[in-house]
mmCIF file of C-alpha atoms in Angstrom:
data_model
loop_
_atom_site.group_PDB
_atom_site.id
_atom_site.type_symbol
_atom_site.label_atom_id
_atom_site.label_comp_id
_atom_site.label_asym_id
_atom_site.label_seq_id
_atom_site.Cartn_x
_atom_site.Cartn_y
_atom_site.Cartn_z
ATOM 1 C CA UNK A 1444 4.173 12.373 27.946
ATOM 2 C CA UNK A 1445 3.088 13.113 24.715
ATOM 3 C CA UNK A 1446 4.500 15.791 22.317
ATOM 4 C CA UNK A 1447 2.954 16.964 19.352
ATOM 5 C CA UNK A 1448 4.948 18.630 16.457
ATOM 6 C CA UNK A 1449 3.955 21.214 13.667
ATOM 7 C CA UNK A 1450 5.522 23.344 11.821
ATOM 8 C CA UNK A 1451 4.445 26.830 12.647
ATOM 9 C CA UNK A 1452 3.536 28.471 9.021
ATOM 10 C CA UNK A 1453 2.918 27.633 5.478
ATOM 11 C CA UNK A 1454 1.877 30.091 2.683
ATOM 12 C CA UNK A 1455 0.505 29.094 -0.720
ATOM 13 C CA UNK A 1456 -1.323 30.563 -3.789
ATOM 14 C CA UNK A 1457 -5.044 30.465 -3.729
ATOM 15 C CA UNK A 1458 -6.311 27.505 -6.032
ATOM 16 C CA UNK A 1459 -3.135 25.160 -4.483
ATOM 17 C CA UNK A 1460 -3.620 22.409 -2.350
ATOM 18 C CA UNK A 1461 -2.119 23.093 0.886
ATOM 19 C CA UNK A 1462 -0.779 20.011 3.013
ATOM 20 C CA UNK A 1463 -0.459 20.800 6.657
ATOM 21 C CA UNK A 1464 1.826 17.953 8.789
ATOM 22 C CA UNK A 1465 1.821 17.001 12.160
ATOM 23 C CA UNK A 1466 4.329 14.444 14.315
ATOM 24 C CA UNK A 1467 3.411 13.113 17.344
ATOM 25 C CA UNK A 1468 5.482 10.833 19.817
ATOM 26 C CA UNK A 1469 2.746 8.301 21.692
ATOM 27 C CA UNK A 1470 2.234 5.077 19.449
ATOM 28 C CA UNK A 1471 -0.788 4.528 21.465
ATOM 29 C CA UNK A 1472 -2.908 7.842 20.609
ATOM 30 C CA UNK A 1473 -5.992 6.795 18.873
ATOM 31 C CA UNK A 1474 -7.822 9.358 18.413
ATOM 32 C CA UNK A 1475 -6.276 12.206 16.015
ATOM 33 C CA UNK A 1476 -7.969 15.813 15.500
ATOM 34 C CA UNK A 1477 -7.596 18.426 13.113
ATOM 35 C CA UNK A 1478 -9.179 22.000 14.563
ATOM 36 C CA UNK A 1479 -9.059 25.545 12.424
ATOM 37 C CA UNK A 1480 -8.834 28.618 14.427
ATOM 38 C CA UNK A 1481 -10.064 31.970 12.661
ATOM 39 C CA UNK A 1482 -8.886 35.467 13.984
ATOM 40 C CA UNK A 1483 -10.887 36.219 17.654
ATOM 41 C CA UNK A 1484 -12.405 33.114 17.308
ATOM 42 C CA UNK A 1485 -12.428 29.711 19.159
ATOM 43 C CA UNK A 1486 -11.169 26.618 17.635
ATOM 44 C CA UNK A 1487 -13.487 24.740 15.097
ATOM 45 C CA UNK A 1488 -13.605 21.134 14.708
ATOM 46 C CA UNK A 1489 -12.577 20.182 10.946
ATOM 47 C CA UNK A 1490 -11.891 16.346 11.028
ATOM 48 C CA UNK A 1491 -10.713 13.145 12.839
ATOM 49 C CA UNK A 1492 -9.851 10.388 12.321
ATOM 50 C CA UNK A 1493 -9.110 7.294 14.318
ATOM 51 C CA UNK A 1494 -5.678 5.165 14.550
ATOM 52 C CA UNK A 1495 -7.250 1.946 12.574
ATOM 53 C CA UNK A 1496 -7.685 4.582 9.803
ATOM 54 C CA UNK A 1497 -5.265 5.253 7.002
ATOM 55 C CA UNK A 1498 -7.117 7.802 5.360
ATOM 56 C CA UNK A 1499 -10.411 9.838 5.022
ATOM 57 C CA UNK A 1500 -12.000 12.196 3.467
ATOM 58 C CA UNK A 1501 -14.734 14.907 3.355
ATOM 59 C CA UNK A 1502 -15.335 17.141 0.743
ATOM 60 C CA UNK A 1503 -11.692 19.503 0.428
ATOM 61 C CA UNK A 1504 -10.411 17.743 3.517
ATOM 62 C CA UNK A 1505 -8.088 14.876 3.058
ATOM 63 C CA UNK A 1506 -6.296 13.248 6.320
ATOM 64 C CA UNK A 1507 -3.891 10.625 6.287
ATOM 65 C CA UNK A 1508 -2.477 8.715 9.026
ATOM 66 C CA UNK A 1509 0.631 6.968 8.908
ATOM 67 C CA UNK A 1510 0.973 4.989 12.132
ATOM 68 C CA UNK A 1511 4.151 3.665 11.651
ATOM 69 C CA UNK A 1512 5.965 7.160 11.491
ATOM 70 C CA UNK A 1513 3.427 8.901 13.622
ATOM 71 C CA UNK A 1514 2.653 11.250 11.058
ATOM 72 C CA UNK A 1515 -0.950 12.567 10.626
ATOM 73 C CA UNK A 1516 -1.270 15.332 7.435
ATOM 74 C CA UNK A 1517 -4.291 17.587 6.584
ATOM 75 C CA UNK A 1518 -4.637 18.543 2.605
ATOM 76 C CA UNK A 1519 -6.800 21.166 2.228
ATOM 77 C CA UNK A 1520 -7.957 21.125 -1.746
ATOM 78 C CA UNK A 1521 -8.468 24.314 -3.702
ATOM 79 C CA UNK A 1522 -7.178 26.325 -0.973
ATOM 80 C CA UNK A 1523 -8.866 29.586 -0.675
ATOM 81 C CA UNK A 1524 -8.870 32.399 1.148
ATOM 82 C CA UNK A 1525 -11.177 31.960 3.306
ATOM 83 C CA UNK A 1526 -8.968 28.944 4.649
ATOM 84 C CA UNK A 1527 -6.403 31.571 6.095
ATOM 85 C CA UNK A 1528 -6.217 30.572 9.623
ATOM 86 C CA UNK A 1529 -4.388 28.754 12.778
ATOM 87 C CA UNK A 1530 -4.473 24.559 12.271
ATOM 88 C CA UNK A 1531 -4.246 22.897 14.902
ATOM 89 C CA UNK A 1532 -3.355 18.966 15.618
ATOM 90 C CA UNK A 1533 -4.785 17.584 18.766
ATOM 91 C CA UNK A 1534 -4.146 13.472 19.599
ATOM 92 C CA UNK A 1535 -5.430 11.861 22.509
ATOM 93 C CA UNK A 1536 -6.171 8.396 23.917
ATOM 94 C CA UNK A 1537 -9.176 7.058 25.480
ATOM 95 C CA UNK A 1538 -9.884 8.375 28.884
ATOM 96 C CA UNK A 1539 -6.942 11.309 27.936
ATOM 97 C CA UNK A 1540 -6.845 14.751 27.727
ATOM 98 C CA UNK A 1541 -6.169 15.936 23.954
ATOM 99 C CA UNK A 1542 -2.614 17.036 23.554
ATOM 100 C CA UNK A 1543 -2.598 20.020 20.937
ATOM 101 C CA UNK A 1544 0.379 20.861 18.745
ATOM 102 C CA UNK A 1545 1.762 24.559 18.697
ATOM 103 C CA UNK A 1546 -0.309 25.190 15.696
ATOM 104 C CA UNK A 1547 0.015 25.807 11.831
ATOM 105 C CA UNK A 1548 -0.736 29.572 10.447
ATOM 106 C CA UNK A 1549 -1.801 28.700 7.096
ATOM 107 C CA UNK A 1550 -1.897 32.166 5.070
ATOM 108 C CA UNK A 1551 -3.417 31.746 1.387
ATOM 109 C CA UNK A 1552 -1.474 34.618 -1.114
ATOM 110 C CA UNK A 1553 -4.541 35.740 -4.352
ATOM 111 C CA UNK B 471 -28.220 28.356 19.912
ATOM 112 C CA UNK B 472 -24.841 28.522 20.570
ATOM 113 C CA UNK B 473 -23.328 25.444 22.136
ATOM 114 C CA UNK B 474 -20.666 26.523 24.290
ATOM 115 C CA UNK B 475 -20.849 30.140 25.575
ATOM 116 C CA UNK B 476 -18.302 32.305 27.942
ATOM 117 C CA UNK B 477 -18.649 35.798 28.802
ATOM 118 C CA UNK B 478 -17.529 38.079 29.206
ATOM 119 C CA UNK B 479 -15.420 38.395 25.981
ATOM 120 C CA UNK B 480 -12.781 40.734 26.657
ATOM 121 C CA UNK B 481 -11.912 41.452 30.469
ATOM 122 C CA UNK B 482 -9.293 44.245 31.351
ATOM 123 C CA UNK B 483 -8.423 44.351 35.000
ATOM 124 C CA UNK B 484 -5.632 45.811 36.991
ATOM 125 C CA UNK B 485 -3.214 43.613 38.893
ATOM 126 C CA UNK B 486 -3.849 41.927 41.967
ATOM 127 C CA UNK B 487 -7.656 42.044 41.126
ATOM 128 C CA UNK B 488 -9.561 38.913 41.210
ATOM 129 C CA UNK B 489 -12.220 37.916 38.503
ATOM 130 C CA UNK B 490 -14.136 34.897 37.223
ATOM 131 C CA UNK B 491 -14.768 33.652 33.972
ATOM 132 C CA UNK B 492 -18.073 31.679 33.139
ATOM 133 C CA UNK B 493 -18.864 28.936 30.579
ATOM 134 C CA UNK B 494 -22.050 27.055 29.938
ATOM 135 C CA UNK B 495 -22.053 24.393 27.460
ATOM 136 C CA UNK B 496 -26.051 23.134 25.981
ATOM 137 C CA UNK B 497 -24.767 19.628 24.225
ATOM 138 C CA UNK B 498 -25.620 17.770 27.146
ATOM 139 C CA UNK B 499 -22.159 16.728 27.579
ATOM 140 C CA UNK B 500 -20.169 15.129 30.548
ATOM 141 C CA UNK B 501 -16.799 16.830 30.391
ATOM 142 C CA UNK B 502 -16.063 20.600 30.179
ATOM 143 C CA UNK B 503 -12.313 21.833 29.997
ATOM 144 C CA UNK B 504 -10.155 25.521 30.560
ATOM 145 C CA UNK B 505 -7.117 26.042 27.950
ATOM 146 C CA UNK B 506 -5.153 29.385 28.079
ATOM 147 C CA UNK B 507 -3.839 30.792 24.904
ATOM 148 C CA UNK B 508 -0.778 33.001 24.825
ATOM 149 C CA UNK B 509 0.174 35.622 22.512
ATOM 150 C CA UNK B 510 1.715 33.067 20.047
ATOM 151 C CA UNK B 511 -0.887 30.768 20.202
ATOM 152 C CA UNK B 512 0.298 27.863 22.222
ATOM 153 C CA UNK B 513 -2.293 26.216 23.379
ATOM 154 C CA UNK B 514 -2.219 24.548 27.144
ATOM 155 C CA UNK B 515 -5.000 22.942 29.446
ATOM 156 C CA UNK B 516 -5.294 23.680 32.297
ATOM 157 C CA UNK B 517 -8.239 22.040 33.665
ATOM 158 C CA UNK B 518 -10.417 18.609 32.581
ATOM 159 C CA UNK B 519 -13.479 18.171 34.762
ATOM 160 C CA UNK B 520 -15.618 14.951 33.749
ATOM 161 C CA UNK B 521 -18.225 13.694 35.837
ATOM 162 C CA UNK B 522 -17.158 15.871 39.347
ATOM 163 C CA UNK B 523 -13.742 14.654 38.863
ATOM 164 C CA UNK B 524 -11.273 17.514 38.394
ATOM 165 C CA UNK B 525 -8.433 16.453 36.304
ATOM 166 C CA UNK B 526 -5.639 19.569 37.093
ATOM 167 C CA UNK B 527 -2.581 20.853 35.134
ATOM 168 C CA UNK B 528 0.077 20.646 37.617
ATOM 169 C CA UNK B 529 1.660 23.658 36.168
ATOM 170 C CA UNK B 530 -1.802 25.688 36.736
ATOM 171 C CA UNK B 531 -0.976 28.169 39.505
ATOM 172 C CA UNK B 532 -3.585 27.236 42.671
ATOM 173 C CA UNK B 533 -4.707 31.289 42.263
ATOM 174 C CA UNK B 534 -6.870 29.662 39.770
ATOM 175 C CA UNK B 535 -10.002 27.591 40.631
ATOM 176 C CA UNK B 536 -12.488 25.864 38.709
ATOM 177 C CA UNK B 537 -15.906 26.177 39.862
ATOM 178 C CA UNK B 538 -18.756 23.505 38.274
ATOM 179 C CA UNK B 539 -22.113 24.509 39.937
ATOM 180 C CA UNK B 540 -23.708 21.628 37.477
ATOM 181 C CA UNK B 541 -22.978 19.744 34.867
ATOM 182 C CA UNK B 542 -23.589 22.187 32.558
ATOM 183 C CA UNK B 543 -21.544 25.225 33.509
ATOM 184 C CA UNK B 544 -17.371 25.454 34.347
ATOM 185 C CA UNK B 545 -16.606 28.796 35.990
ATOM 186 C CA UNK B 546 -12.929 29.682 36.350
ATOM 187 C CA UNK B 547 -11.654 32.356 39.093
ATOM 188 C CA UNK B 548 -8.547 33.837 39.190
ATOM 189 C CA UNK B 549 -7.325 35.385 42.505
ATOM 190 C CA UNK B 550 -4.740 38.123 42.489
ATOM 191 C CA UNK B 551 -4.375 38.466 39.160
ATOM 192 C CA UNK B 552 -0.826 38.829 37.485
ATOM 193 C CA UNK B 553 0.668 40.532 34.411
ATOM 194 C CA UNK B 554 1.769 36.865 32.789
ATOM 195 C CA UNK B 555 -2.088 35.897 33.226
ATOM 196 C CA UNK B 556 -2.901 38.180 29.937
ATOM 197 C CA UNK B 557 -4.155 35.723 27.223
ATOM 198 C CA UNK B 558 -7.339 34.192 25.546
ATOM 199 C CA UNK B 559 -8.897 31.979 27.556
ATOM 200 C CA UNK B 560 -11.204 29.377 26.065
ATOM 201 C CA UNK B 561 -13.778 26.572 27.587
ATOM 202 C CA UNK B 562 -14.566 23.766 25.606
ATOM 203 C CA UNK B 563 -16.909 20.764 26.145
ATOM 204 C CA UNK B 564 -17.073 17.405 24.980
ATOM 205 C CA UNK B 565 -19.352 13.449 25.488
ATOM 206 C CA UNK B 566 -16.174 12.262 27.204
ATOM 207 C CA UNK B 567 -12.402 12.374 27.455
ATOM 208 C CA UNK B 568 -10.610 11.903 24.116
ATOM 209 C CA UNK B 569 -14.297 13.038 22.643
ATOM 210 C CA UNK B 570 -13.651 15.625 20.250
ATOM 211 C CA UNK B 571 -13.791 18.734 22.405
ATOM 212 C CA UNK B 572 -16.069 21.917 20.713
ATOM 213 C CA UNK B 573 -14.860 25.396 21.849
ATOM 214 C CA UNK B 574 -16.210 28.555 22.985
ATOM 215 C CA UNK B 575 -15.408 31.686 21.160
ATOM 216 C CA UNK B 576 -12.729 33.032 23.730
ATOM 217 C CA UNK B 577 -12.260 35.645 26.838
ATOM 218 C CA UNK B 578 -9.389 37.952 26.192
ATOM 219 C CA UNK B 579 -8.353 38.767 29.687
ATOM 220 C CA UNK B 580 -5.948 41.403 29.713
ATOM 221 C CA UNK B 581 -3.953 42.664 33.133
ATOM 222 C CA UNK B 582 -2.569 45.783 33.374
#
């Protein structure tokens, strides 16, 4: 089945871009999920993006997909404080259950 | 307004007890979901049910049931409740599988 990789923290300075990475083993997953996961909260959808995609973007957010290595990556712009949290990668294909990675605690230093 | 709900949000219970957990999603959508979270986060399903069809986690334990009076609403009951079944449990919902899935804010059940 399908196993999704991430490493499990990442710290940078406030005002940094932070890039968050994710691996993931099924060639055939098209549809790729980035969710952020505040303390005693739920997950929050952040962005997709789907497999005939290299690239997109919204506002801070960057994702790129690289099908060939199965390597999605979220770059979080002008990291702030405020973006301390859990990441979390999620792939899926259609008519599939998501399959989440382990998580990424991103921790933002002032 | 909130989109998908669960109550209650924390639940302490002593072991060999048997509780329920309810979720009721207001997106109109087809496909509600159970994932346990453990203390370091992991995230596992542990239920998909879209359109009546329940999709289960072979690993789930069958002391837990899914209940779906409607559309709408995914209850989950536990039956003699065990130490190992502390964790945050969260329903989601979504238009269809591989739909992006939007989450409830989380019951921490805790078993002592």
């Amino acid at each position: 089945g399908e196993d999704v990789e991430q490493s499990l923290f990442l710290s940078v300075r406030e005002g940094d871009s932070s890039v968050i990475n994710c691996t993931y083993t099924d060639s055939s997953s098209t549809y790729l999920y980035w969710y952020k996961q505040e303390p005693g909260a739920g997950l929050q959808l952040l962005t997709y993006i789907f497999s005939n995609m290299d690239m997109k973007q919204d506002q801070r957010l960057t994702v790129l997909l690289n099908k060939k290595d199965k390597h999605l990556s979220l770059r979080i712009a002008d990291t702030q404080t405020g973006d301390s949290a859990i990441y979390f990668c999620a792939v899926t294909t259609s008519g599939q259950n998501f399959v989440f990675g382990p998580g990424t605690r991103l921790s933002v230093l002032p | 307004d909130t989109a998908v709900s669960q109550t209650p949000k924390y639940l302490v219970t002593q072991m060999g007890n048997d509780k329920s957990i309810k979720c009721e999603q207001n997106l109109g959508h087809d496909t509600m979901y159970w994932y346990k979270q453990d203390s370091k986060k992991f995230l596992k399903i542990m239920f998909s049910y879209n359109n009546k069809e329940l999709i289960i986690n072979e690993t789930v334990p069958n002391r837990f049931s899914p209940k779906s009076p409607d559309k709408a609403h995914l209850n989950l009951h536990i039956n003699s409740l065990e130490l190992g079944d502390s964790a945050v449990y969260f329903c989601a919902s979504s238009q269809a599988l591989a739909y992006e899935q939007y989450f409830g804010p989380g019951t921490r059940l805790t078993v002592t």
